[in-house]
PDB file of C-alpha atoms in Angstrom:
ATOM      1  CA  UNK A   1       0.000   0.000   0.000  1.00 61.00           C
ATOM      2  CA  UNK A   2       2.698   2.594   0.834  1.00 60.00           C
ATOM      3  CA  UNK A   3       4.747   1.896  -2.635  1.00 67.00           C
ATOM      4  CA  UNK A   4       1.351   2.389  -4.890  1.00 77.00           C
ATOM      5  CA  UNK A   5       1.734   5.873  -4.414  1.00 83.00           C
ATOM      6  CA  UNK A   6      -0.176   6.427  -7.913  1.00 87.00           C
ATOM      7  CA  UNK A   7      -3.425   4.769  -6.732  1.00 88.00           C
ATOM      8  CA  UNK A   8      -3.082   6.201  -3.377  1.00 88.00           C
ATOM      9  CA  UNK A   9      -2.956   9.492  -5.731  1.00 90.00           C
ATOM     10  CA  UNK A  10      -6.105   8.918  -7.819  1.00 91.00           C
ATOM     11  CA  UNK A  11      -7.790   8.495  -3.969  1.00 91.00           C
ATOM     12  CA  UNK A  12      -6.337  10.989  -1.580  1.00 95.00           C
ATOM     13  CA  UNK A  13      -3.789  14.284  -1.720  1.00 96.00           C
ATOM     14  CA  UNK A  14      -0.002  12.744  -1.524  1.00 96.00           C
ATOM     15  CA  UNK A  15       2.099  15.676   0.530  1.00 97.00           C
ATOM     16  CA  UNK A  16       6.189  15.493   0.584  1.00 96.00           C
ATOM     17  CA  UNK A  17       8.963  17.204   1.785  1.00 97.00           C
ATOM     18  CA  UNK A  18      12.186  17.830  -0.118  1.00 96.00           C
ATOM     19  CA  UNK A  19      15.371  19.307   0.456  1.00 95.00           C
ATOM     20  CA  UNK A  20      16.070  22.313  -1.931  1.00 95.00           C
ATOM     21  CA  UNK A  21      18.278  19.700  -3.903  1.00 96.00           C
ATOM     22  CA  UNK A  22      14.872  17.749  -4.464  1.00 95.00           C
ATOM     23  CA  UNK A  23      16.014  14.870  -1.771  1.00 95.00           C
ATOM     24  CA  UNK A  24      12.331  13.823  -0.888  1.00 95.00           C
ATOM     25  CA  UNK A  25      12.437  13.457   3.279  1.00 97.00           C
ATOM     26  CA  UNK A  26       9.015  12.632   4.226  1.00 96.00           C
ATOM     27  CA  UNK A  27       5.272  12.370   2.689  1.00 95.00           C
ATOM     28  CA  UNK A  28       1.819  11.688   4.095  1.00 97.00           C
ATOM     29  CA  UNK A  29      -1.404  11.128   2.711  1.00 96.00           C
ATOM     30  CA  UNK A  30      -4.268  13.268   3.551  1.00 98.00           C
ATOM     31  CA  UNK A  31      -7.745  12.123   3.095  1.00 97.00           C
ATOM     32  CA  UNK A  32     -10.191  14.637   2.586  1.00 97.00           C
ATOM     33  CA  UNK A  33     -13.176  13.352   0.665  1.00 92.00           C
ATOM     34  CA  UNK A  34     -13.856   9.569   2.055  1.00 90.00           C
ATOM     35  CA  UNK A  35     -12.776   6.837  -0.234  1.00 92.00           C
ATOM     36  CA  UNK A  36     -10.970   4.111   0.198  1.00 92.00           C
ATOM     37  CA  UNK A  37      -7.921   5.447   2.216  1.00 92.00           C
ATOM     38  CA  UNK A  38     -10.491   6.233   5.138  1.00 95.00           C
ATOM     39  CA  UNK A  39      -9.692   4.240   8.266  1.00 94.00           C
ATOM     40  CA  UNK A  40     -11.544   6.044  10.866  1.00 96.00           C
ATOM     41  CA  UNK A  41     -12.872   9.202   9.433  1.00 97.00           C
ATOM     42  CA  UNK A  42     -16.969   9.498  10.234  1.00 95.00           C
ATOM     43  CA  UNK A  43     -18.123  11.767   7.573  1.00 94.00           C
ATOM     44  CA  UNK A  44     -17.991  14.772   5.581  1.00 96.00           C
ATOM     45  CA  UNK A  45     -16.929  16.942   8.858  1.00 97.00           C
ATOM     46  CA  UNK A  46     -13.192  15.170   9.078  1.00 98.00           C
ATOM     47  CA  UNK A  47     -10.498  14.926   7.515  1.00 98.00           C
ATOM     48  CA  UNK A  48      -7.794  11.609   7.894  1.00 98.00           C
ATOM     49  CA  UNK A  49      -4.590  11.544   7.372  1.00 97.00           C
ATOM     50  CA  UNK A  50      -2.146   8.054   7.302  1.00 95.00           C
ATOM     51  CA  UNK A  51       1.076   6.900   5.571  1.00 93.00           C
ATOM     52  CA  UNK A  52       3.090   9.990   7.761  1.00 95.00           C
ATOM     53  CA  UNK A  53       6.691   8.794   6.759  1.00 94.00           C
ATOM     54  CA  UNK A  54      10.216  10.798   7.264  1.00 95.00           C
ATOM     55  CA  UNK A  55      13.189   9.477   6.277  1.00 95.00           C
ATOM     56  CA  UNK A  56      15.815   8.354   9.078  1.00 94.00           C
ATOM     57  CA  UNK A  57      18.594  10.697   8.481  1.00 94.00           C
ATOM     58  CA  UNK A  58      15.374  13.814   8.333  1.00 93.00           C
ATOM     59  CA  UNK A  59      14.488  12.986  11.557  1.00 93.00           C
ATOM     60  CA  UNK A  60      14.498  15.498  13.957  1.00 92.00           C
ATOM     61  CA  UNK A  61      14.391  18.558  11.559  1.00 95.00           C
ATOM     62  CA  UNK A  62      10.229  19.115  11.822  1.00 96.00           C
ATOM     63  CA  UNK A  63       9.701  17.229   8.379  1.00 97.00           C
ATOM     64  CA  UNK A  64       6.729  15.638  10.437  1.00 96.00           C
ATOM     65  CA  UNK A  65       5.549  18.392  11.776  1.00 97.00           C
ATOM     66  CA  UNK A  66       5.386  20.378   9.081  1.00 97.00           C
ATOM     67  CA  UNK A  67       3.529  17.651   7.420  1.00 98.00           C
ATOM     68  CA  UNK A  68       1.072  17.424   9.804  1.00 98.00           C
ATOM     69  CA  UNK A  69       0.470  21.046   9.981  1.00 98.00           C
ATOM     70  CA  UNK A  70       0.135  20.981   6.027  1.00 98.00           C
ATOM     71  CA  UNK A  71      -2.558  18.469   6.694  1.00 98.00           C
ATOM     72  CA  UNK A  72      -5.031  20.737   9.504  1.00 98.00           C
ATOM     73  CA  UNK A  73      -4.277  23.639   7.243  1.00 98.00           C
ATOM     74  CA  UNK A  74      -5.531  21.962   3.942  1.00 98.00           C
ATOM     75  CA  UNK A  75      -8.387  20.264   6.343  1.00 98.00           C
ATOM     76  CA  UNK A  76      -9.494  23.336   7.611  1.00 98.00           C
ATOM     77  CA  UNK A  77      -9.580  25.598   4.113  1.00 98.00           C
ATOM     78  CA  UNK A  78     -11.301  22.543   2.961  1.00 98.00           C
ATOM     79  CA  UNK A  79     -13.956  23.135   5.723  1.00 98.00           C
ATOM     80  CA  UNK A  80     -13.631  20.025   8.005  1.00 98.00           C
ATOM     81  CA  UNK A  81     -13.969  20.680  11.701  1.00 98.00           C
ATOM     82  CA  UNK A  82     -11.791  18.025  13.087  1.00 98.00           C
ATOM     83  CA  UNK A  83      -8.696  16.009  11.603  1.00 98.00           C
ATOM     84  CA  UNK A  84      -8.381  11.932  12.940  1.00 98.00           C
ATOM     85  CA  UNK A  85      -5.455   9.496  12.558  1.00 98.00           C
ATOM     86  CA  UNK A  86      -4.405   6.365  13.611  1.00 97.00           C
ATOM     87  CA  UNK A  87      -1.158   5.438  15.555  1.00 96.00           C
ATOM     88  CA  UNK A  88       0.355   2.361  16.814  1.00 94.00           C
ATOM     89  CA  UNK A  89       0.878   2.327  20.488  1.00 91.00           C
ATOM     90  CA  UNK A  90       4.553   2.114  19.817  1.00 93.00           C
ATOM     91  CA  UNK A  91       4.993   5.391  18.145  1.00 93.00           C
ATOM     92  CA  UNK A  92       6.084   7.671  20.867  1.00 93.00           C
ATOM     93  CA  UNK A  93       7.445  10.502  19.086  1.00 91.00           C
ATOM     94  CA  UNK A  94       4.630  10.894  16.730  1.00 94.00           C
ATOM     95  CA  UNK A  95       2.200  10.949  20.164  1.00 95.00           C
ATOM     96  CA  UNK A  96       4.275  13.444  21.609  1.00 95.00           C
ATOM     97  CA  UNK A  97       4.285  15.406  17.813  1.00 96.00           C
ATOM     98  CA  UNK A  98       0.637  14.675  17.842  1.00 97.00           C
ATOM     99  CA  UNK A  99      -0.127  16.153  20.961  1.00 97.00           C
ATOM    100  CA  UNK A 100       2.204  19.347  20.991  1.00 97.00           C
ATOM    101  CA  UNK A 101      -0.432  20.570  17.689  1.00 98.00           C
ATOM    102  CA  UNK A 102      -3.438  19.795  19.535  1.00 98.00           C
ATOM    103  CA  UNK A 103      -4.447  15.912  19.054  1.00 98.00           C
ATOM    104  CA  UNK A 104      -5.950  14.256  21.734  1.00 98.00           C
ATOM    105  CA  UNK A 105      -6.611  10.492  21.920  1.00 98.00           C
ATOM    106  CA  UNK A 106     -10.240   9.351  20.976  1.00 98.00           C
ATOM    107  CA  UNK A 107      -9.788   5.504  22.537  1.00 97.00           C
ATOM    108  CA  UNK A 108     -13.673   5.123  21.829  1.00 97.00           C
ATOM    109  CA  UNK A 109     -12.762   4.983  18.393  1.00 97.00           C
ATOM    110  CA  UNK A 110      -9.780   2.255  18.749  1.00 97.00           C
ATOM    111  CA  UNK A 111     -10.057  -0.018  16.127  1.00 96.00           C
ATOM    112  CA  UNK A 112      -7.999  -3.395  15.254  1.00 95.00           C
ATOM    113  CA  UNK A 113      -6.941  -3.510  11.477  1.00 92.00           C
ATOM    114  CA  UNK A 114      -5.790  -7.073  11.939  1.00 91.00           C
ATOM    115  CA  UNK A 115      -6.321  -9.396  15.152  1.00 93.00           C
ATOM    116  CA  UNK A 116      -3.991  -9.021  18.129  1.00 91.00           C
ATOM    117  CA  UNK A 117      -3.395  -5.378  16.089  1.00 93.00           C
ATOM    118  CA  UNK A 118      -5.089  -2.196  17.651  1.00 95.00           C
ATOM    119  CA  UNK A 119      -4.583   1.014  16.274  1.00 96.00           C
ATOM    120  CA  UNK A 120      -4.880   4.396  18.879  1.00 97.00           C
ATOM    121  CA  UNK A 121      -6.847   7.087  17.187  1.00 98.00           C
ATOM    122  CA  UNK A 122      -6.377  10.742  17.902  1.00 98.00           C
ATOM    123  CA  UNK A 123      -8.356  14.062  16.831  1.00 98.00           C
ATOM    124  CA  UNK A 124      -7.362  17.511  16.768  1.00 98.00           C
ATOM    125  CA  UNK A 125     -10.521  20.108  16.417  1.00 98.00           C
ATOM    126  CA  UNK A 126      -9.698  22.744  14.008  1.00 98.00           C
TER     127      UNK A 126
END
């Protein structure tokens, strides 16, 4: 799913990063319209957004952040009122990311993609 970045295209808004020297360092997709890329969006008032990747040696350099903050800006002009994701419980930094821009955890909409998998979703009002 993350390498079929054309279908995920023809579904849902593909947002990267680059260096000036065009080095991509991070993408995410951002779901605005439903579709098939929705995991845990609940109608036309949010937004979703998955697949937030940075490379290793970008880490620490706010390629995430900036993504995310791409993502509530292009969710609000597009008139949602809240943004949701999903997160493994082992992503730590992303939580902490998450939080610092306003996400709080939403465990009443946990879900399990796979058994013995559960996914943590968060929201952020805009």
């Amino acid at each position: 799913m993350l390498r079929d970045t054309e279908r995920r295209a023809a579904h849902a808004r593909i947002l990267v990063a680059a260096d000036a020297d065009g080095t991509l360092l991070g993408s995410v997709t951002l779901v605005l319209d439903g579709g098939p890329y929705v995991d845990v969006a609940d109608g036309p008032e949010e937004a979703e957004f998955r697949m937030l990747v940075v490379r290793s040696e970008a880490r620490g350099r706010g390629v995430g952040e900036a993504l995310v903050r791409e993502c509530l800006s292009r969710a609000r002009r597009a008139g949602k009122r809240r943004v949701v994701i999903s997160s493994s419980s082992q992503m730590h930094t992303a939580h902490r990311l998450y939080g610092r821009l306003g996400f709080v955890r939403a465990p009443e909409r946990d879900w399990d993609p796979f058994p013995g998998v559960t996914l943590h979703v968060f929201a952020c009002e805009l």
